[in-house]
Coordinates of C-alpha atoms in Angstrom, one line a residue:
X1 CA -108.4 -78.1 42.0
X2 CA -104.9 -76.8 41.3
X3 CA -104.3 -75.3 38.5
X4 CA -101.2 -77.5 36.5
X5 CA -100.8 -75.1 34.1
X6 CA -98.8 -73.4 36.5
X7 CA -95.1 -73.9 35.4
X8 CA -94.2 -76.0 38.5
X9 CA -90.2 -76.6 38.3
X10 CA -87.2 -77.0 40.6
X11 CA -85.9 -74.1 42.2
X12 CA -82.8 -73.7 43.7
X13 CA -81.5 -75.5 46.8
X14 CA -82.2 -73.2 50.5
X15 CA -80.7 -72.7 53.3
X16 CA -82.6 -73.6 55.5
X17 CA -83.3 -77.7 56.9
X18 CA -86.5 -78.4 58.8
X19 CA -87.3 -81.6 61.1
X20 CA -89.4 -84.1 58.9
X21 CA -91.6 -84.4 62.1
X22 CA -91.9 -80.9 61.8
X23 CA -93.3 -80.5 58.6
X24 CA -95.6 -83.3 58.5
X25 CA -97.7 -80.6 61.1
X26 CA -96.5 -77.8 59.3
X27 CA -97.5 -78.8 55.5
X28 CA -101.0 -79.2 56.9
X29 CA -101.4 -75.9 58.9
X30 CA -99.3 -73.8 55.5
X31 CA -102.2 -75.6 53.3
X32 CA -104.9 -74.2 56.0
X33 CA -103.3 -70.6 56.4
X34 CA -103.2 -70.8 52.6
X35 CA -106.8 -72.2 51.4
X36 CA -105.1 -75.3 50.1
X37 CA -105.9 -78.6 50.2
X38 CA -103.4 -81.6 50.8
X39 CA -104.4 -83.2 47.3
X40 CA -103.9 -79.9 45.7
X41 CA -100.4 -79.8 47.4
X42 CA -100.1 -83.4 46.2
X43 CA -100.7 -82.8 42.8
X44 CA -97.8 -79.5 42.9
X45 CA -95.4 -82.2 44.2
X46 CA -96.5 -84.5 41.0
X47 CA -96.5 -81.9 39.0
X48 CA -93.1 -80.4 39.4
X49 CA -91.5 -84.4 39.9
X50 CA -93.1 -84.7 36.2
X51 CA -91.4 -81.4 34.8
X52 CA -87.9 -82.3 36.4
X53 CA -88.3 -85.5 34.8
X54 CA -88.9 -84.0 31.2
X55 CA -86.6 -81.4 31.5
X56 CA -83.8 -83.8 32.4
X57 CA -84.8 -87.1 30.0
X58 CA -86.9 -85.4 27.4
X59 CA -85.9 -88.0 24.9
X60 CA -87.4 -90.9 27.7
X61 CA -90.5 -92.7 26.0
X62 CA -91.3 -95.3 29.1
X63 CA -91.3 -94.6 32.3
X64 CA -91.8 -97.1 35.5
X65 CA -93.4 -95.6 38.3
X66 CA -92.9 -97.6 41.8
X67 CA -95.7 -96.1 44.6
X68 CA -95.7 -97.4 48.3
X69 CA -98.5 -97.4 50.2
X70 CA -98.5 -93.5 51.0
X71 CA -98.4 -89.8 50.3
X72 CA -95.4 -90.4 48.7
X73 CA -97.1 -93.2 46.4
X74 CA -99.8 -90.8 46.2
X75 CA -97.3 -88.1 44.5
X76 CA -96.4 -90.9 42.1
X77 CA -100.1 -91.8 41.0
X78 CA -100.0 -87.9 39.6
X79 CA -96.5 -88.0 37.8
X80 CA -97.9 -91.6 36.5
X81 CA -101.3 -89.6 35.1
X82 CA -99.4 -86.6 33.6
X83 CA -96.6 -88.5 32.1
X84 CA -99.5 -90.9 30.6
X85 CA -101.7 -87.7 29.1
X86 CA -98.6 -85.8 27.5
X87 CA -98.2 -88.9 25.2
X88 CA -95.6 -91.5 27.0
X89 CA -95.7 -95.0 28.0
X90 CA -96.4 -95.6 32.1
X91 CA -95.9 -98.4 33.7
X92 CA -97.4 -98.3 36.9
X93 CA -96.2 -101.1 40.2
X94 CA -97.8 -100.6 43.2
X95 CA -97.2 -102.1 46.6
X96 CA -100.4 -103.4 48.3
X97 CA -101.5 -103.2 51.9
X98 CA -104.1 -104.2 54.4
X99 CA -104.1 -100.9 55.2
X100 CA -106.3 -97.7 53.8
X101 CA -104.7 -95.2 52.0
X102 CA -104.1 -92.2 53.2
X103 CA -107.2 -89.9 51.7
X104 CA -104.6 -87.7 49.5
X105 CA -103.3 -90.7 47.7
X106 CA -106.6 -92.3 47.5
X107 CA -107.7 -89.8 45.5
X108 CA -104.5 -89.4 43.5
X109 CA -105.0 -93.2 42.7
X110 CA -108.7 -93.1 41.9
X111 CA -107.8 -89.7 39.4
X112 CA -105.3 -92.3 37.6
X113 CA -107.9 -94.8 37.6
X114 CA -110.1 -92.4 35.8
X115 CA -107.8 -91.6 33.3
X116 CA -107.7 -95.2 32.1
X117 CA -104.1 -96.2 34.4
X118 CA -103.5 -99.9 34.7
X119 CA -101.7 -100.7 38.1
X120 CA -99.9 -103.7 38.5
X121 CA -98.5 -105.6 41.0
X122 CA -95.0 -104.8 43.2
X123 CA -93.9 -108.4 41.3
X124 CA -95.3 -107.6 37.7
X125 CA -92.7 -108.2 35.1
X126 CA -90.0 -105.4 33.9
X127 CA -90.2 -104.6 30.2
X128 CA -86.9 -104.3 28.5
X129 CA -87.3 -100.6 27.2
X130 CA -88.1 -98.8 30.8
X131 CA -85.7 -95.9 30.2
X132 CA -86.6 -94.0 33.5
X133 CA -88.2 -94.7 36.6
X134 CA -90.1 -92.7 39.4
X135 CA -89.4 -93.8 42.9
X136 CA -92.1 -93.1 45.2
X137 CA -92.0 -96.5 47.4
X138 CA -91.0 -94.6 50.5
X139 CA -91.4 -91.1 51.8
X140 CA -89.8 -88.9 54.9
X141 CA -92.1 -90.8 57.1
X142 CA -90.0 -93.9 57.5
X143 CA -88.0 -94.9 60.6
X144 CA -86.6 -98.2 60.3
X145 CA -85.4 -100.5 57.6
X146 CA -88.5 -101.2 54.8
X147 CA -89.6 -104.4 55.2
X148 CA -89.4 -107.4 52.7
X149 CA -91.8 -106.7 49.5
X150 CA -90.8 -103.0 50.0
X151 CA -87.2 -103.9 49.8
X152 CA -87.5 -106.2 46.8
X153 CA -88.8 -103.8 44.8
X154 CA -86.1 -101.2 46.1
X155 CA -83.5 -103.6 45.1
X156 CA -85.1 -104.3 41.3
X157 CA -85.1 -100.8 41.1
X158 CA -81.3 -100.5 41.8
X159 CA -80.8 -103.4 39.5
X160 CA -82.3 -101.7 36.3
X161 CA -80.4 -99.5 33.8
X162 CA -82.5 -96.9 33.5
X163 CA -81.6 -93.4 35.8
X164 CA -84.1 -92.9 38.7
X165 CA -85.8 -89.8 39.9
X166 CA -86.5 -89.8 43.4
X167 CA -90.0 -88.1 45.0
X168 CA -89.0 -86.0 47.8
X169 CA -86.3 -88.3 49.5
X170 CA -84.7 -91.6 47.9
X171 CA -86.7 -94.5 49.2
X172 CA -85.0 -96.6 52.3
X173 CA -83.4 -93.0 53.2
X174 CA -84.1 -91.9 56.6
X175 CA -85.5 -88.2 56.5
X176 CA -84.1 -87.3 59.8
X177 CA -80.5 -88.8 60.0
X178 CA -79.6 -90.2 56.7
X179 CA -78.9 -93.3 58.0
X180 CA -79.9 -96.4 55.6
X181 CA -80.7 -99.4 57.6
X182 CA -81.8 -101.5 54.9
X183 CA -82.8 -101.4 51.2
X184 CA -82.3 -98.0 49.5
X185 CA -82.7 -96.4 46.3
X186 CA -79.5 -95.5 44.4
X187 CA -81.1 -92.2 42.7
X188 CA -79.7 -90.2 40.0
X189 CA -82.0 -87.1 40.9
X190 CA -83.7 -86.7 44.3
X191 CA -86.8 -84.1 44.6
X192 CA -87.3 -83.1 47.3
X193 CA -90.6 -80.6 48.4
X194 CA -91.7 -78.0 50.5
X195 CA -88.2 -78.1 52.8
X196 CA -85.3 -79.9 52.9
X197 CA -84.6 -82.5 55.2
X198 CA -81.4 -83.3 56.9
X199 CA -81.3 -86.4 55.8
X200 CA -80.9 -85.7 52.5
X201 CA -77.3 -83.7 53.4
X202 CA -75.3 -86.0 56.0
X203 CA -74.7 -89.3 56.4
X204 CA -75.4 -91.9 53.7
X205 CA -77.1 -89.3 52.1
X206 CA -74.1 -88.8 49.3
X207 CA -73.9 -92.1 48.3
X208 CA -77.6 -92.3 47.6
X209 CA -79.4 -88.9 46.6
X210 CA -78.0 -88.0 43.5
X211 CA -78.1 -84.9 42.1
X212 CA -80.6 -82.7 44.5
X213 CA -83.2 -80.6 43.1
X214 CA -85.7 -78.6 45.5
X215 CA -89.6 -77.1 45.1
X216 CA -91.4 -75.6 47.8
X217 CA -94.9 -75.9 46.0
X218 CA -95.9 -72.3 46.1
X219 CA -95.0 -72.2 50.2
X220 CA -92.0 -69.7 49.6
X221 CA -93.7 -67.0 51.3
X222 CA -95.5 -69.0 54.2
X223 CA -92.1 -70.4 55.2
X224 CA -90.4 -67.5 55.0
X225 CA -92.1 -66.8 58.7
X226 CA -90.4 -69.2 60.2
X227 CA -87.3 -69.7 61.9
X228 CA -84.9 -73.1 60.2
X229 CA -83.7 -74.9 63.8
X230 CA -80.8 -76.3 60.9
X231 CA -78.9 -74.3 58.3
X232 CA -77.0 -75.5 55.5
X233 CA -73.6 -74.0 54.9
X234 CA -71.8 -73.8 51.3
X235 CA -69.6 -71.1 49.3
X236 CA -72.4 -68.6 48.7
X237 CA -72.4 -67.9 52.5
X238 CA -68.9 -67.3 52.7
X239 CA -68.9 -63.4 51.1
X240 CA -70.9 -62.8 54.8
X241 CA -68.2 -63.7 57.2
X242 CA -65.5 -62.8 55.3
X243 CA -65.0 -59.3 54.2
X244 CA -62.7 -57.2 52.3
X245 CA -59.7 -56.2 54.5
X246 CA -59.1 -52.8 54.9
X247 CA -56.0 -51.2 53.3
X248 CA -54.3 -49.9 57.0
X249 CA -54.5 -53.7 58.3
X250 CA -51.4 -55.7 58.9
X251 CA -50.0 -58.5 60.7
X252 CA -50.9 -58.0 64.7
X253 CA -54.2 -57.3 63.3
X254 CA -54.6 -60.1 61.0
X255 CA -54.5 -62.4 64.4
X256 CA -51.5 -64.3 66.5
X257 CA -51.8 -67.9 66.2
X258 CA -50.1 -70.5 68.2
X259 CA -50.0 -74.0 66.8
X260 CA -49.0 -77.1 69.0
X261 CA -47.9 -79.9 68.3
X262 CA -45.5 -82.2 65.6
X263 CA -44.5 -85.4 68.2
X264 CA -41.7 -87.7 66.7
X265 CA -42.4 -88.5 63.0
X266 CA -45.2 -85.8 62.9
X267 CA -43.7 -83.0 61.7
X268 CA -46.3 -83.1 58.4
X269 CA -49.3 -82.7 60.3
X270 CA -47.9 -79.6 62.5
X271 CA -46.7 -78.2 59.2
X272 CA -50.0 -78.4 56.8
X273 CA -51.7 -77.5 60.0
X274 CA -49.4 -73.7 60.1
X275 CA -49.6 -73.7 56.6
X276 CA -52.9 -73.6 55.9
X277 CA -53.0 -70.9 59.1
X278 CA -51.1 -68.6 56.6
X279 CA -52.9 -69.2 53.8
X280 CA -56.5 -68.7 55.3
X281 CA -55.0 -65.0 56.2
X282 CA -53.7 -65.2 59.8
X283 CA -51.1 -62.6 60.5
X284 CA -48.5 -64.4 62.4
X285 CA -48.3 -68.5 63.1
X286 CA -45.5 -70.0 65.5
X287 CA -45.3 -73.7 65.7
X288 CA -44.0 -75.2 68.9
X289 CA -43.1 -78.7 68.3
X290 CA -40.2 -81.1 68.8
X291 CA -36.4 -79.7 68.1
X292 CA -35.8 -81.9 65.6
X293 CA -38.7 -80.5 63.5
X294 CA -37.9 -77.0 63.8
X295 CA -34.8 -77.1 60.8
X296 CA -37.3 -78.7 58.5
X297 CA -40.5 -76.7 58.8
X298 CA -38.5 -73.1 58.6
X299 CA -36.6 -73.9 55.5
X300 CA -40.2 -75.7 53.9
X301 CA -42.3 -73.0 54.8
X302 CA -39.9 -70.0 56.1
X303 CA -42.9 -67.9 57.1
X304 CA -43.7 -69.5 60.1
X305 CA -42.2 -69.0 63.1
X306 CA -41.1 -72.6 64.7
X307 CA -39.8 -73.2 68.4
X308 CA -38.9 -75.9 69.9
X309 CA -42.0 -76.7 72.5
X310 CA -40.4 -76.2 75.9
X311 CA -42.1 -75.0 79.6
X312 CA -40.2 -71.9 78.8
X313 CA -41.7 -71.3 75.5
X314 CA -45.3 -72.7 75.7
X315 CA -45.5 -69.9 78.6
X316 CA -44.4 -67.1 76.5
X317 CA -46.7 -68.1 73.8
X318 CA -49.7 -68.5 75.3
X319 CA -49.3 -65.0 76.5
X320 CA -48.4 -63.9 72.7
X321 CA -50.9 -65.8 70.7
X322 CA -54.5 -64.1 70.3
X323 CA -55.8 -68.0 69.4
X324 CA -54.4 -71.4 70.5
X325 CA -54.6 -74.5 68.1
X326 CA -53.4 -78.0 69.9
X327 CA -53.2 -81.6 68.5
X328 CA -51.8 -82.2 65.0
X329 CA -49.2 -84.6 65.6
X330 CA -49.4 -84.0 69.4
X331 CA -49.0 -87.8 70.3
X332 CA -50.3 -89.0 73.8
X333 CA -47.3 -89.6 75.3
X334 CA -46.1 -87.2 78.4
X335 CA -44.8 -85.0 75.7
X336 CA -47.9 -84.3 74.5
X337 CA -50.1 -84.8 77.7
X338 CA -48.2 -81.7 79.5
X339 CA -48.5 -79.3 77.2
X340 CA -52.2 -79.9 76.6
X341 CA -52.9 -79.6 80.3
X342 CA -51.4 -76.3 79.9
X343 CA -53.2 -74.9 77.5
X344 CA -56.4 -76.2 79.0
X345 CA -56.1 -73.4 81.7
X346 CA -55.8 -70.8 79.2
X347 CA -59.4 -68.8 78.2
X348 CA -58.3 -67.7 75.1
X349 CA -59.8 -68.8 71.5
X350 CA -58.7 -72.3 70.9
X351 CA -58.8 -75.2 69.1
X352 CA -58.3 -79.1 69.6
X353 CA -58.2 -81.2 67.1
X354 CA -56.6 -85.2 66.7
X355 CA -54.4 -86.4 69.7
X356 CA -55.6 -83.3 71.5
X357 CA -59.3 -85.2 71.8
X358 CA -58.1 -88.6 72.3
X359 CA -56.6 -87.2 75.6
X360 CA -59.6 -85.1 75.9
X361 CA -61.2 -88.3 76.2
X362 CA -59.3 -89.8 78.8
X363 CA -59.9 -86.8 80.7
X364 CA -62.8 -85.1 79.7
X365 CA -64.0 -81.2 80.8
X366 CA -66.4 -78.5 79.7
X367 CA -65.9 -75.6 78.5
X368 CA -67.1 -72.5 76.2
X369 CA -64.1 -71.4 74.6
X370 CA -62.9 -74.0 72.7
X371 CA -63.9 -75.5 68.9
X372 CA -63.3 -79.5 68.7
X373 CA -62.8 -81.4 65.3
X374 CA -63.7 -85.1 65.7
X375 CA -63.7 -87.0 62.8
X376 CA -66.8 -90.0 63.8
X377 CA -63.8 -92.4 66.0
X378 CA -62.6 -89.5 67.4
X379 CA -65.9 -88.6 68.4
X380 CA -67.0 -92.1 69.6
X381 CA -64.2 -92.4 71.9
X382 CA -65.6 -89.0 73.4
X383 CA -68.6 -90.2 73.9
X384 CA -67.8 -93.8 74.9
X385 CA -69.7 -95.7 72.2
X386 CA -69.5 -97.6 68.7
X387 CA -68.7 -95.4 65.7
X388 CA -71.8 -97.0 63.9
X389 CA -74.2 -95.0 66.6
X390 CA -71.9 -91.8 66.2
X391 CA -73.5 -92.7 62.2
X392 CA -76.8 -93.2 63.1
X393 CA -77.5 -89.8 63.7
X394 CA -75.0 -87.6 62.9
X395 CA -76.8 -84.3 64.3
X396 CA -77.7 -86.2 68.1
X397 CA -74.2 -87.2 68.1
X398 CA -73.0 -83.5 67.8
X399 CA -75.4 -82.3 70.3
X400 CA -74.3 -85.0 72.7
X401 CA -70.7 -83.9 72.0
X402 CA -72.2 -80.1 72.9
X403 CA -73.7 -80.4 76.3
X404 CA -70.6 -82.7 77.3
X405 CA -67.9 -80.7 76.3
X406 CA -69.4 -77.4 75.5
X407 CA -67.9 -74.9 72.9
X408 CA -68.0 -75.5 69.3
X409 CA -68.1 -78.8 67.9
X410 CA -67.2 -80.2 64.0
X411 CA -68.2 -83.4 63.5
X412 CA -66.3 -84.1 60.6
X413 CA -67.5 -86.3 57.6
X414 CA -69.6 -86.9 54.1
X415 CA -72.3 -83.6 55.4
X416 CA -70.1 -82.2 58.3
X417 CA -72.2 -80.9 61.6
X418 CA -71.4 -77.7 63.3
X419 CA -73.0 -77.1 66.8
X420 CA -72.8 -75.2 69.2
X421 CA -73.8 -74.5 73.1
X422 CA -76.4 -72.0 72.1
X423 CA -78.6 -74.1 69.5
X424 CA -77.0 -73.2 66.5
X425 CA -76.4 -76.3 63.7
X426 CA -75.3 -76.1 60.5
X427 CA -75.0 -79.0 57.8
X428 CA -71.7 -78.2 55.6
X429 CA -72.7 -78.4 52.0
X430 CA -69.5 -78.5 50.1
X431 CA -66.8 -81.4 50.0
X432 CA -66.3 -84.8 48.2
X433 CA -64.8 -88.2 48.3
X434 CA -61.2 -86.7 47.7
X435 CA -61.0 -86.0 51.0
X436 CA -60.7 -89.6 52.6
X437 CA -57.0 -89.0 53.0
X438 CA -54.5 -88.3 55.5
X439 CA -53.6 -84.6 57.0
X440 CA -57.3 -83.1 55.6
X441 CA -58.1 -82.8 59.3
X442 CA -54.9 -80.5 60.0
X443 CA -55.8 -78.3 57.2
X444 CA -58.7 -77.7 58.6
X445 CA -58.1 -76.9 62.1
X446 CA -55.3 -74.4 61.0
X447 CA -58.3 -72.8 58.4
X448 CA -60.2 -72.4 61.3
X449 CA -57.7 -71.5 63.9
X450 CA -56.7 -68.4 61.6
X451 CA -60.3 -67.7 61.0
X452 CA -60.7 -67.6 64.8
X453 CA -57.6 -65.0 64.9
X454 CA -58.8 -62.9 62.4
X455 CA -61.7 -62.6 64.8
X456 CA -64.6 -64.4 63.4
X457 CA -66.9 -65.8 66.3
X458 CA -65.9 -69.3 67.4
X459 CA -69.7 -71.1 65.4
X460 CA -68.7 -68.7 62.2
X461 CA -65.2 -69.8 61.8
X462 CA -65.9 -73.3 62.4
X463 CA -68.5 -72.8 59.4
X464 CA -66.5 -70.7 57.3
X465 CA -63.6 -72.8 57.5
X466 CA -65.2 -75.8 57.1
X467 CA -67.0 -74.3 54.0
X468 CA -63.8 -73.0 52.6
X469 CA -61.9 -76.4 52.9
X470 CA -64.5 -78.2 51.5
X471 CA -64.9 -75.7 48.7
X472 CA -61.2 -75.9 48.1
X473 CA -61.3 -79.6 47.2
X474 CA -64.1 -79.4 45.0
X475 CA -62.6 -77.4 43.0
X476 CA -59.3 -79.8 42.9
X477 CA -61.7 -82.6 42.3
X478 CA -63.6 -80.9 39.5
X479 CA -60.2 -80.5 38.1
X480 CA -58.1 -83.4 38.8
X481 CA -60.5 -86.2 40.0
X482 CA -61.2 -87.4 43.4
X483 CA -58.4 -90.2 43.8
X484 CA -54.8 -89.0 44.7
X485 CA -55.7 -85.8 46.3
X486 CA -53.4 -84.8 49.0
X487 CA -54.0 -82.6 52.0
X488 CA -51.5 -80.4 50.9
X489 CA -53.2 -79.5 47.4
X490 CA -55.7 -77.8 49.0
X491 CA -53.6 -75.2 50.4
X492 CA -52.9 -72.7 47.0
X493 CA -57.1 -73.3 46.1
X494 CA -58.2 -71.7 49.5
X495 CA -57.4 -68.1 47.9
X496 CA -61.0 -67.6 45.4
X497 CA -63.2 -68.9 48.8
X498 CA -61.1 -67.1 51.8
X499 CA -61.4 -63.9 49.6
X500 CA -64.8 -64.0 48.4
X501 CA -65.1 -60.2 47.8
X502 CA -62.9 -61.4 44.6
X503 CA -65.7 -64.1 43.1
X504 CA -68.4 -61.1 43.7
X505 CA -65.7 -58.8 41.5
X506 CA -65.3 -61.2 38.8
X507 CA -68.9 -62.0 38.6
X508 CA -69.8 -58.2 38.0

């Protein structure tokens, strides 16, 4: 038996995302390398769910705890017994089946049983004082929508007052994609064990998780063998791609960037996309972009350099520029269309991002040197489907963007996706609701263009930027609130997260 007195509490959120698939084998052969059993691992998980409640509610008195027909049920039967023997009130619904249950939460069920637990049925009435409850209807194992008694409780659940903890991923939460084809809890706290799951980082995930907390029931060192096929991405990471600069750097070696675009009544997006070049540490930025922009952007931000975008001039600039950025404002008229076709023979460092994929799309090609930004139309017009699949599974639909056009790709959204050719994927872990307005997306592709030029690896730059643009709104949001934040706010916040050797300084 495990030993509860072990102080079993959340630890801190990893960097590293496994498969679900995977660790349904995995949790069985770290229990066998370890001389575990899968109830003992069973009771961990109920152990630390039952800690994290306490330490979060202490003052709760009656807790409701849902189980499905599962492990994850089975974890529930354990918080249910220890909440019951330190003293509290349980009330315990379970959902019935025709089905046996799996031998782990058998047992967890008998052992709550034993200690004189009442369960009642998935349709027992609600008592007016429930002041928490313990979700563990639905585990990672889930693929499809829950079906009708499972979603009725699911939806009473949402219905009551009382905060709800989730066990190991909010139930009607698909581990793998986040997607939420039917019923789903609305947690306040999410627990999730032994690994995270992508899931809970992209898609609907936001809207439905809560506030994460993470354990990895004593399998720390086990896990540390193995090799994450996901990362996620936030702030902490950013003090290891960008370093102090040394004191004999200056411009030419700070990176040339060349930014194109600014059509007729764009001149906004060209100019947050040069601005935010400059601020994310670039050395140099020309703009080329229509004549009629060039007045405005050098007397609104006289530190870039702005051109008109001629034959003559696009030429000369590719030659210049270390890093190419196209698409902010580019339009998809002929304008637009001939300068992109242009650039597309260059083999430098470069970036397309808005109009610059919409014609991309009409035209598609493949190649290695180049970071794309779809936001989820974007990227369904690349791939020539519905913007609902492009949701379905956020971390297929940047793959499929991958082998088709190669390179880097950011699929953009609530738990952005970097991929890239090589295997590499990263879930950005930073960002919030603020950022569902216009121009956010030319921020970031001049972020990343002047990472890029100040020499960063196409995959790091696309994650550092992303990280530092997200970053930089949460801490307008934490300030200010999420509603009215504009594109351009974000631009004097980048300083504390593209000059992380400063946090480290101040923290000391």
């Amino acid at each position: 038996m495990t030993d509860l007195s072990l102080k079993i509490t959340a630890k801190s959120i990893p960097h590293s995302v496994w498969s679900a698939d995977w660790l349904r084998t995995a949790e069985k052969q770290a229990a066998d390398d370890l001389g575990l059993t899968l109830y003992e691992l069973m009771q961990r998980a109920g152990a630390a769910a039952f800690n994290l409640a306490r330490e979060l509610y202490p003052q709760s008195q009656h807790w409701l705890v849902v189980c499905g027909h599962g492990n994850n049920g089975g974890d529930g039967y354990v918080v249910a017994r220890l909440a019951q023997a330190a003293g509290l009130r349980v009330t315990l619904l379970a959902l019935e089946s025709d089905k046996a249950l799996p031998e782990e939460a058998a047992t967890a069920r008998e052992a709550w049983l034993n200690a004189a637990g009442v369960i009642h049925a998935a349709e027992h009435l609600w008592a007016d004082d429930i002041d928490l409850v313990i979700d563990g209807v639905m585990g990672i194992g889930l693929n499809s929508a829950p079906r009708e008694a499972a979603a009725q409780l699911i939806e009473k659940c949402n219905q009551c007052s009382a905060p709800v903890i989730a066990l190991d991923i909010p139930s009607g939460l698909l581990a793998e994609t986040g997607e939420t084809p039917g019923a789903v809890i609305h947690a306040s706290h999410t627990l999730t064990f032994i690994t995270l799951k992508p899931g809970l980082l992209t898609g609907k995930a936001r809207d439905v998780v809560g506030t994460l907390h993470f354990n990895a029931l004593g399998l720390e060192e086990w896990l540390s063998g193995q090799t994450a096929p996901i990362s996620r991405v936030d702030s902490a990471q950013l003090s290891s791609w960008l370093h102090p600069r040394k004191p004999t750097s200056h411009k030419g070696s700070n990176g040339r960037l060349v930014i194109i675009g600014g059509d007729h009544g764009t001149a906004g997006a060209i100019r947050m996309t040069g601005e935010a070049a400059l601020r994310a540490g670039a050395g140099l930025v020309k703009v080329l972009t229509r004549f009629e922009n060039v007045a405005p952007l050098l007397t609104a931000r006289p530190e870039l350099m702005v051109q008109e975008l001629t034959p003559h001039s696009l030429d000369e600039c590719l030659e210049w520029a270390d890093v190419v950025v196209i698409g902010p404002g580019l339009g998809l008229q002929e304008w637009g269309k001939k300068a992109l076709q242009k650039v597309e023979n260059s083999r430098k460092p470069m970036l397309w991002d808005a109009d610059a994929l919409n014609l991309l799309a009409i035209n598609p090609d493949k190649r290695q040197n180049r970071v794309i930004t779809p936001h989820p139309g974007e990227a369904a017009r690349l791939l020539n489907c519905p913007i609902s699949q492009i949701e379905s599974d956020r971390l297929l639909s940047a793959d499929r963007l991958v082998k088709r056009y190669g390179g880097i790709v950011v699929l953009k959204g609530a738990g952005t996706v970097v991929a890239s050719q090589h295997g590499e994927c990263a879930i950005i872990d930073v960002g919030n609701a603020g950022m569902g307005s216009g121009g956010m997306g030319d921020v970031l592709s001049g972020i990343i263009g002047a990472l890029l030029a100040q020499k960063l690896t196409p995959y790091d730059a696309a994650c550092a930027g992303c990280v530092a643009h997200g970053a930089a709104a949460d801490l307008l949001a934490h300030r200010y609130g999420t509603r009215g934040m504009l594109a351009s706010d974000l631009l004097t916040m980048l300083y504390p997260f593209v000059n992380p050797d400063l946090n480290s300084k101040e923290n000391d």
